[in-house]
């Protein structure tokens, strides 16, 4: 049986790297008594796959891990058991059964939502003025930035990877829906730096506080996007 778990990563745990999070979840599964399936062979390991690695220093309220289990209790019971084994800053939000033919989360990730705030004293200009240029920024046919690669730097157009950008009504924060996954991946900081440069108000180093809030698959037809949250692919297991 395939299970998808949605979880948070907040507080001090945002500084823990992806490999350590993988090891952490393996221990949580054992401590919570999850009847997880193991691979066969000389060195068996838990069948577990994470949707999209989160950068160090970024918080999240929408992370996903897929597992396979041999048996399970209802979702409500499993959430209590898993959360009892979790450290502060990490919480399982949902535990859902996937269809038998579902592919793992990592292979379908296409976009993610982010909330971006500024550290105290790092906002480049007064908030209303800073946020007022978003529509003009998005109206550009191209938004060119330099991307570092193993072979050096190259210029890329990030405009097709920005699906939505707006100022949130409550608080001095920006909402972003941008490309994520193996096909195309855009970092929130790259968008904000490009926007700040567009405003001719460059960002300070370490100016941003970033929270990922959701991760999506794209069920569009290639000419338009149809984003669907990874959580929506599963269903709760009832009593």
mmCIF file of C-alpha atoms in Angstrom:
data_model
loop_
_atom_site.group_PDB
_atom_site.id
_atom_site.type_symbol
_atom_site.label_atom_id
_atom_site.label_comp_id
_atom_site.label_asym_id
_atom_site.label_seq_id
_atom_site.Cartn_x
_atom_site.Cartn_y
_atom_site.Cartn_z
ATOM 1 C CA UNK A 1 0.000 0.000 0.000
ATOM 2 C CA UNK A 2 1.338 3.435 -0.976
ATOM 3 C CA UNK A 3 1.093 6.248 1.555
ATOM 4 C CA UNK A 4 1.786 9.980 1.155
ATOM 5 C CA UNK A 5 2.628 11.988 4.277
ATOM 6 C CA UNK A 6 2.488 15.787 4.315
ATOM 7 C CA UNK A 7 4.619 17.429 6.983
ATOM 8 C CA UNK A 8 6.087 20.705 8.238
ATOM 9 C CA UNK A 9 9.705 21.693 8.738
ATOM 10 C CA UNK A 10 9.992 24.801 10.886
ATOM 11 C CA UNK A 11 12.076 26.453 13.575
ATOM 12 C CA UNK A 12 15.600 25.185 14.164
ATOM 13 C CA UNK A 13 14.965 22.165 11.931
ATOM 14 C CA UNK A 14 15.083 24.420 8.856
ATOM 15 C CA UNK A 15 18.874 24.263 9.184
ATOM 16 C CA UNK A 16 18.938 20.454 8.845
ATOM 17 C CA UNK A 17 19.986 19.237 5.378
ATOM 18 C CA UNK A 18 18.034 16.830 3.193
ATOM 19 C CA UNK A 19 20.184 13.737 3.869
ATOM 20 C CA UNK A 20 19.746 14.183 7.604
ATOM 21 C CA UNK A 21 15.992 14.595 7.135
ATOM 22 C CA UNK A 22 15.936 11.264 5.285
ATOM 23 C CA UNK A 23 17.740 9.560 8.190
ATOM 24 C CA UNK A 24 15.444 11.314 10.653
ATOM 25 C CA UNK A 25 12.320 9.959 8.952
ATOM 26 C CA UNK A 26 13.711 6.443 8.903
ATOM 27 C CA UNK A 27 14.051 6.643 12.689
ATOM 28 C CA UNK A 28 10.580 8.181 13.056
ATOM 29 C CA UNK A 29 9.043 5.288 11.095
ATOM 30 C CA UNK A 30 10.695 2.773 13.424
ATOM 31 C CA UNK A 31 9.801 4.648 16.616
ATOM 32 C CA UNK A 32 6.197 5.112 15.504
ATOM 33 C CA UNK A 33 5.870 1.407 14.708
ATOM 34 C CA UNK A 34 4.942 2.042 11.071
ATOM 35 C CA UNK A 35 4.746 -1.288 9.225
ATOM 36 C CA UNK A 36 6.875 0.089 6.411
ATOM 37 C CA UNK A 37 8.000 -2.087 3.530
ATOM 38 C CA UNK A 38 11.722 -2.758 3.087
ATOM 39 C CA UNK A 39 13.595 -3.419 -0.124
ATOM 40 C CA UNK A 40 14.954 -6.895 -0.741
ATOM 41 C CA UNK A 41 18.583 -7.877 -1.086
ATOM 42 C CA UNK A 42 21.744 -7.832 0.975
ATOM 43 C CA UNK A 43 21.182 -4.363 2.459
ATOM 44 C CA UNK A 44 17.433 -3.770 2.833
ATOM 45 C CA UNK A 45 16.216 -0.199 3.289
ATOM 46 C CA UNK A 46 12.860 1.443 3.875
ATOM 47 C CA UNK A 47 10.831 2.220 0.754
ATOM 48 C CA UNK A 48 10.712 6.002 1.046
ATOM 49 C CA UNK A 49 10.813 8.882 -1.442
ATOM 50 C CA UNK A 50 10.730 12.641 -0.781
ATOM 51 C CA UNK A 51 8.979 15.013 -3.170
ATOM 52 C CA UNK A 52 11.422 17.926 -3.475
ATOM 53 C CA UNK A 53 14.507 18.587 -1.334
ATOM 54 C CA UNK A 54 14.180 21.820 0.630
ATOM 55 C CA UNK A 55 17.075 24.265 0.736
ATOM 56 C CA UNK A 56 18.806 24.708 4.093
ATOM 57 C CA UNK A 57 17.370 27.715 5.953
ATOM 58 C CA UNK A 58 13.927 27.517 4.302
ATOM 59 C CA UNK A 59 10.892 26.651 6.400
ATOM 60 C CA UNK A 60 7.983 24.675 5.023
ATOM 61 C CA UNK A 61 4.370 23.871 5.777
ATOM 62 C CA UNK A 62 4.024 21.671 2.704
ATOM 63 C CA UNK A 63 6.636 18.911 2.489
ATOM 64 C CA UNK A 64 5.868 15.383 1.273
ATOM 65 C CA UNK A 65 7.299 11.910 1.684
ATOM 66 C CA UNK A 66 5.942 8.752 0.050
ATOM 67 C CA UNK A 67 6.304 5.371 1.745
ATOM 68 C CA UNK A 68 5.057 1.851 1.166
ATOM 69 C CA UNK A 69 3.505 -0.100 4.032
ATOM 70 C CA UNK A 70 2.474 -3.709 4.533
ATOM 71 C CA UNK A 71 -0.400 -2.753 6.839
ATOM 72 C CA UNK A 72 -1.735 0.407 8.432
ATOM 73 C CA UNK A 73 -4.150 1.830 10.976
ATOM 74 C CA UNK A 74 -6.541 4.676 10.061
ATOM 75 C CA UNK A 75 -5.006 8.030 9.122
ATOM 76 C CA UNK A 76 -6.005 9.706 12.396
ATOM 77 C CA UNK A 77 -4.310 7.005 14.471
ATOM 78 C CA UNK A 78 -1.170 6.975 12.310
ATOM 79 C CA UNK A 79 -0.805 10.754 12.552
ATOM 80 C CA UNK A 80 -0.887 10.591 16.340
ATOM 81 C CA UNK A 81 1.735 7.838 16.406
ATOM 82 C CA UNK A 82 4.037 9.573 13.947
ATOM 83 C CA UNK A 83 3.756 12.981 15.623
ATOM 84 C CA UNK A 84 4.514 11.419 19.010
ATOM 85 C CA UNK A 85 7.889 10.406 17.540
ATOM 86 C CA UNK A 86 8.595 13.784 15.904
ATOM 87 C CA UNK A 87 10.928 16.496 17.169
ATOM 88 C CA UNK A 88 9.729 20.058 17.775
ATOM 89 C CA UNK A 89 9.467 21.926 14.484
ATOM 90 C CA UNK A 90 8.275 18.956 12.463
ATOM 91 C CA UNK A 91 4.672 17.743 12.343
ATOM 92 C CA UNK A 92 2.823 15.307 10.097
ATOM 93 C CA UNK A 93 -0.268 17.060 8.715
ATOM 94 C CA UNK A 94 -1.846 14.276 6.667
ATOM 95 C CA UNK A 95 -1.420 10.541 6.086
ATOM 96 C CA UNK A 96 -3.159 9.446 2.906
ATOM 97 C CA UNK A 97 -3.432 6.278 0.844
ATOM 98 C CA UNK A 98 -2.460 6.645 -2.811
ATOM 99 C CA UNK A 99 -3.867 4.670 -5.750
ATOM 100 C CA UNK A 100 -1.882 1.525 -6.538
ATOM 101 C CA UNK A 101 -0.747 2.985 -9.863
ATOM 102 C CA UNK A 102 0.404 6.323 -8.401
ATOM 103 C CA UNK A 103 3.947 7.373 -9.266
ATOM 104 C CA UNK A 104 6.207 8.704 -6.505
ATOM 105 C CA UNK A 105 6.017 12.361 -5.559
ATOM 106 C CA UNK A 106 9.518 13.243 -6.720
ATOM 107 C CA UNK A 107 8.758 12.378 -10.344
ATOM 108 C CA UNK A 108 5.664 14.609 -10.634
ATOM 109 C CA UNK A 109 6.724 17.799 -8.825
ATOM 110 C CA UNK A 110 6.231 20.778 -11.137
ATOM 111 C CA UNK A 111 5.612 23.859 -8.986
ATOM 112 C CA UNK A 112 5.636 25.163 -5.438
ATOM 113 C CA UNK A 113 4.121 28.023 -3.441
ATOM 114 C CA UNK A 114 6.285 30.243 -1.253
ATOM 115 C CA UNK A 115 5.728 33.068 1.198
ATOM 116 C CA UNK A 116 8.636 35.513 1.279
ATOM 117 C CA UNK A 117 9.239 38.072 4.015
ATOM 118 C CA UNK A 118 12.148 40.358 4.815
ATOM 119 C CA UNK A 119 14.358 40.328 7.858
ATOM 120 C CA UNK A 120 14.145 43.446 9.989
ATOM 121 C CA UNK A 121 15.998 46.303 8.341
ATOM 122 C CA UNK A 122 16.397 44.472 4.995
ATOM 123 C CA UNK A 123 13.399 45.779 3.047
ATOM 124 C CA UNK A 124 14.932 47.764 0.139
ATOM 125 C CA UNK A 125 12.330 50.545 0.294
ATOM 126 C CA UNK A 126 8.953 51.359 1.827
ATOM 127 C CA UNK A 127 6.706 48.302 1.429
ATOM 128 C CA UNK A 128 3.896 49.819 -0.648
ATOM 129 C CA UNK A 129 6.404 51.292 -3.096
ATOM 130 C CA UNK A 130 8.380 48.061 -3.282
ATOM 131 C CA UNK A 131 5.302 45.946 -3.993
ATOM 132 C CA UNK A 132 3.818 48.390 -6.509
ATOM 133 C CA UNK A 133 6.076 47.285 -9.364
ATOM 134 C CA UNK A 134 5.064 43.612 -9.496
ATOM 135 C CA UNK A 135 2.714 43.920 -12.479
ATOM 136 C CA UNK A 136 5.295 45.832 -14.516
ATOM 137 C CA UNK A 137 7.918 43.239 -13.549
ATOM 138 C CA UNK A 138 5.729 40.362 -14.742
ATOM 139 C CA UNK A 139 4.760 42.228 -17.915
ATOM 140 C CA UNK A 140 8.307 41.830 -19.241
ATOM 141 C CA UNK A 141 8.709 39.351 -22.080
ATOM 142 C CA UNK A 142 11.999 38.148 -20.589
ATOM 143 C CA UNK A 143 13.530 38.256 -17.138
ATOM 144 C CA UNK A 144 17.173 37.361 -17.593
ATOM 145 C CA UNK A 145 19.384 36.285 -14.675
ATOM 146 C CA UNK A 146 22.807 34.717 -14.377
ATOM 147 C CA UNK A 147 22.787 31.112 -13.219
ATOM 148 C CA UNK A 148 25.904 29.409 -11.897
ATOM 149 C CA UNK A 149 26.627 25.958 -13.289
ATOM 150 C CA UNK A 150 29.521 23.525 -13.064
ATOM 151 C CA UNK A 151 30.829 24.989 -16.311
ATOM 152 C CA UNK A 152 30.549 28.601 -15.176
ATOM 153 C CA UNK A 153 27.734 31.123 -15.524
ATOM 154 C CA UNK A 154 25.027 31.340 -18.148
ATOM 155 C CA UNK A 155 22.093 33.643 -18.695
ATOM 156 C CA UNK A 156 18.599 32.165 -18.417
ATOM 157 C CA UNK A 157 15.090 33.543 -18.796
ATOM 158 C CA UNK A 158 13.121 32.920 -15.602
ATOM 159 C CA UNK A 159 9.873 34.562 -16.749
ATOM 160 C CA UNK A 160 8.292 31.267 -17.953
ATOM 161 C CA UNK A 161 9.018 29.751 -14.541
ATOM 162 C CA UNK A 162 7.107 32.421 -12.576
ATOM 163 C CA UNK A 163 3.445 31.351 -12.561
ATOM 164 C CA UNK A 164 2.190 33.844 -9.996
ATOM 165 C CA UNK A 165 3.605 36.671 -7.907
ATOM 166 C CA UNK A 166 1.684 39.081 -5.710
ATOM 167 C CA UNK A 167 1.787 41.058 -2.490
ATOM 168 C CA UNK A 168 -0.221 39.409 0.275
ATOM 169 C CA UNK A 169 -2.971 41.424 1.867
ATOM 170 C CA UNK A 170 -1.923 40.638 5.432
ATOM 171 C CA UNK A 171 1.595 41.697 6.387
ATOM 172 C CA UNK A 172 4.616 42.688 4.362
ATOM 173 C CA UNK A 173 4.989 39.452 2.427
ATOM 174 C CA UNK A 174 5.073 38.243 -1.156
ATOM 175 C CA UNK A 175 3.389 35.134 -2.549
ATOM 176 C CA UNK A 176 5.163 33.162 -5.279
ATOM 177 C CA UNK A 177 4.083 30.181 -7.343
ATOM 178 C CA UNK A 178 7.156 29.115 -9.299
ATOM 179 C CA UNK A 179 8.618 26.136 -11.107
ATOM 180 C CA UNK A 180 10.003 23.289 -9.010
ATOM 181 C CA UNK A 181 11.197 19.800 -9.819
ATOM 182 C CA UNK A 182 13.587 18.104 -12.212
ATOM 183 C CA UNK A 183 12.336 19.683 -15.463
ATOM 184 C CA UNK A 184 12.651 23.281 -14.222
ATOM 185 C CA UNK A 185 13.511 24.613 -10.802
ATOM 186 C CA UNK A 186 13.534 28.239 -9.688
ATOM 187 C CA UNK A 187 14.615 29.530 -6.294
ATOM 188 C CA UNK A 188 12.538 32.242 -4.579
ATOM 189 C CA UNK A 189 15.700 34.247 -3.897
ATOM 190 C CA UNK A 190 16.452 34.414 -7.635
ATOM 191 C CA UNK A 191 12.994 35.899 -8.278
ATOM 192 C CA UNK A 192 13.302 38.458 -5.482
ATOM 193 C CA UNK A 193 16.798 39.505 -6.540
ATOM 194 C CA UNK A 194 15.616 39.955 -10.119
ATOM 195 C CA UNK A 195 12.654 41.989 -8.904
ATOM 196 C CA UNK A 196 14.784 44.129 -6.583
ATOM 197 C CA UNK A 197 17.212 44.822 -9.437
ATOM 198 C CA UNK A 198 14.224 45.737 -11.634
ATOM 199 C CA UNK A 199 13.239 48.223 -8.937
ATOM 200 C CA UNK A 200 16.879 49.393 -8.809
ATOM 201 C CA UNK A 201 16.832 48.539 -5.098
ATOM 202 C CA UNK A 202 19.304 45.626 -4.714
ATOM 203 C CA UNK A 203 18.755 43.148 -1.883
ATOM 204 C CA UNK A 204 21.110 42.773 1.035
ATOM 205 C CA UNK A 205 22.647 39.371 1.634
ATOM 206 C CA UNK A 206 20.494 37.058 3.785
ATOM 207 C CA UNK A 207 17.590 39.521 3.532
ATOM 208 C CA UNK A 208 14.827 36.974 2.989
ATOM 209 C CA UNK A 209 12.750 34.701 5.205
ATOM 210 C CA UNK A 210 11.263 32.019 2.963
ATOM 211 C CA UNK A 211 8.522 29.486 3.727
ATOM 212 C CA UNK A 212 7.364 26.856 1.253
ATOM 213 C CA UNK A 213 3.621 26.362 1.681
ATOM 214 C CA UNK A 214 2.625 23.818 -0.985
ATOM 215 C CA UNK A 215 3.999 21.560 -3.738
ATOM 216 C CA UNK A 216 2.142 20.701 -6.950
ATOM 217 C CA UNK A 217 2.020 18.336 -9.889
ATOM 218 C CA UNK A 218 0.999 19.738 -13.272
ATOM 219 C CA UNK A 219 -1.837 17.958 -15.055
ATOM 220 C CA UNK A 220 -2.013 20.473 -17.879
ATOM 221 C CA UNK A 221 -1.989 19.566 -21.553
ATOM 222 C CA UNK A 222 1.325 21.212 -22.396
ATOM 223 C CA UNK A 223 -0.274 24.460 -23.585
ATOM 224 C CA UNK A 224 -1.684 25.458 -20.181
ATOM 225 C CA UNK A 225 -1.004 24.538 -16.578
ATOM 226 C CA UNK A 226 -3.355 22.646 -14.270
ATOM 227 C CA UNK A 227 -1.630 22.490 -10.906
ATOM 228 C CA UNK A 228 -2.799 19.972 -8.329
ATOM 229 C CA UNK A 229 -1.434 19.670 -4.798
ATOM 230 C CA UNK A 230 0.382 16.428 -4.025
ATOM 231 C CA UNK A 231 -1.882 15.914 -1.023
ATOM 232 C CA UNK A 232 -4.986 15.779 -3.226
ATOM 233 C CA UNK A 233 -3.823 12.589 -4.963
ATOM 234 C CA UNK A 234 -4.505 10.539 -1.834
ATOM 235 C CA UNK A 235 -7.444 9.846 0.431
ATOM 236 C CA UNK A 236 -7.706 9.516 4.196
ATOM 237 C CA UNK A 237 -7.901 5.992 5.593
ATOM 238 C CA UNK A 238 -11.046 5.719 7.708
ATOM 239 C CA UNK A 239 -11.850 3.436 10.632
#
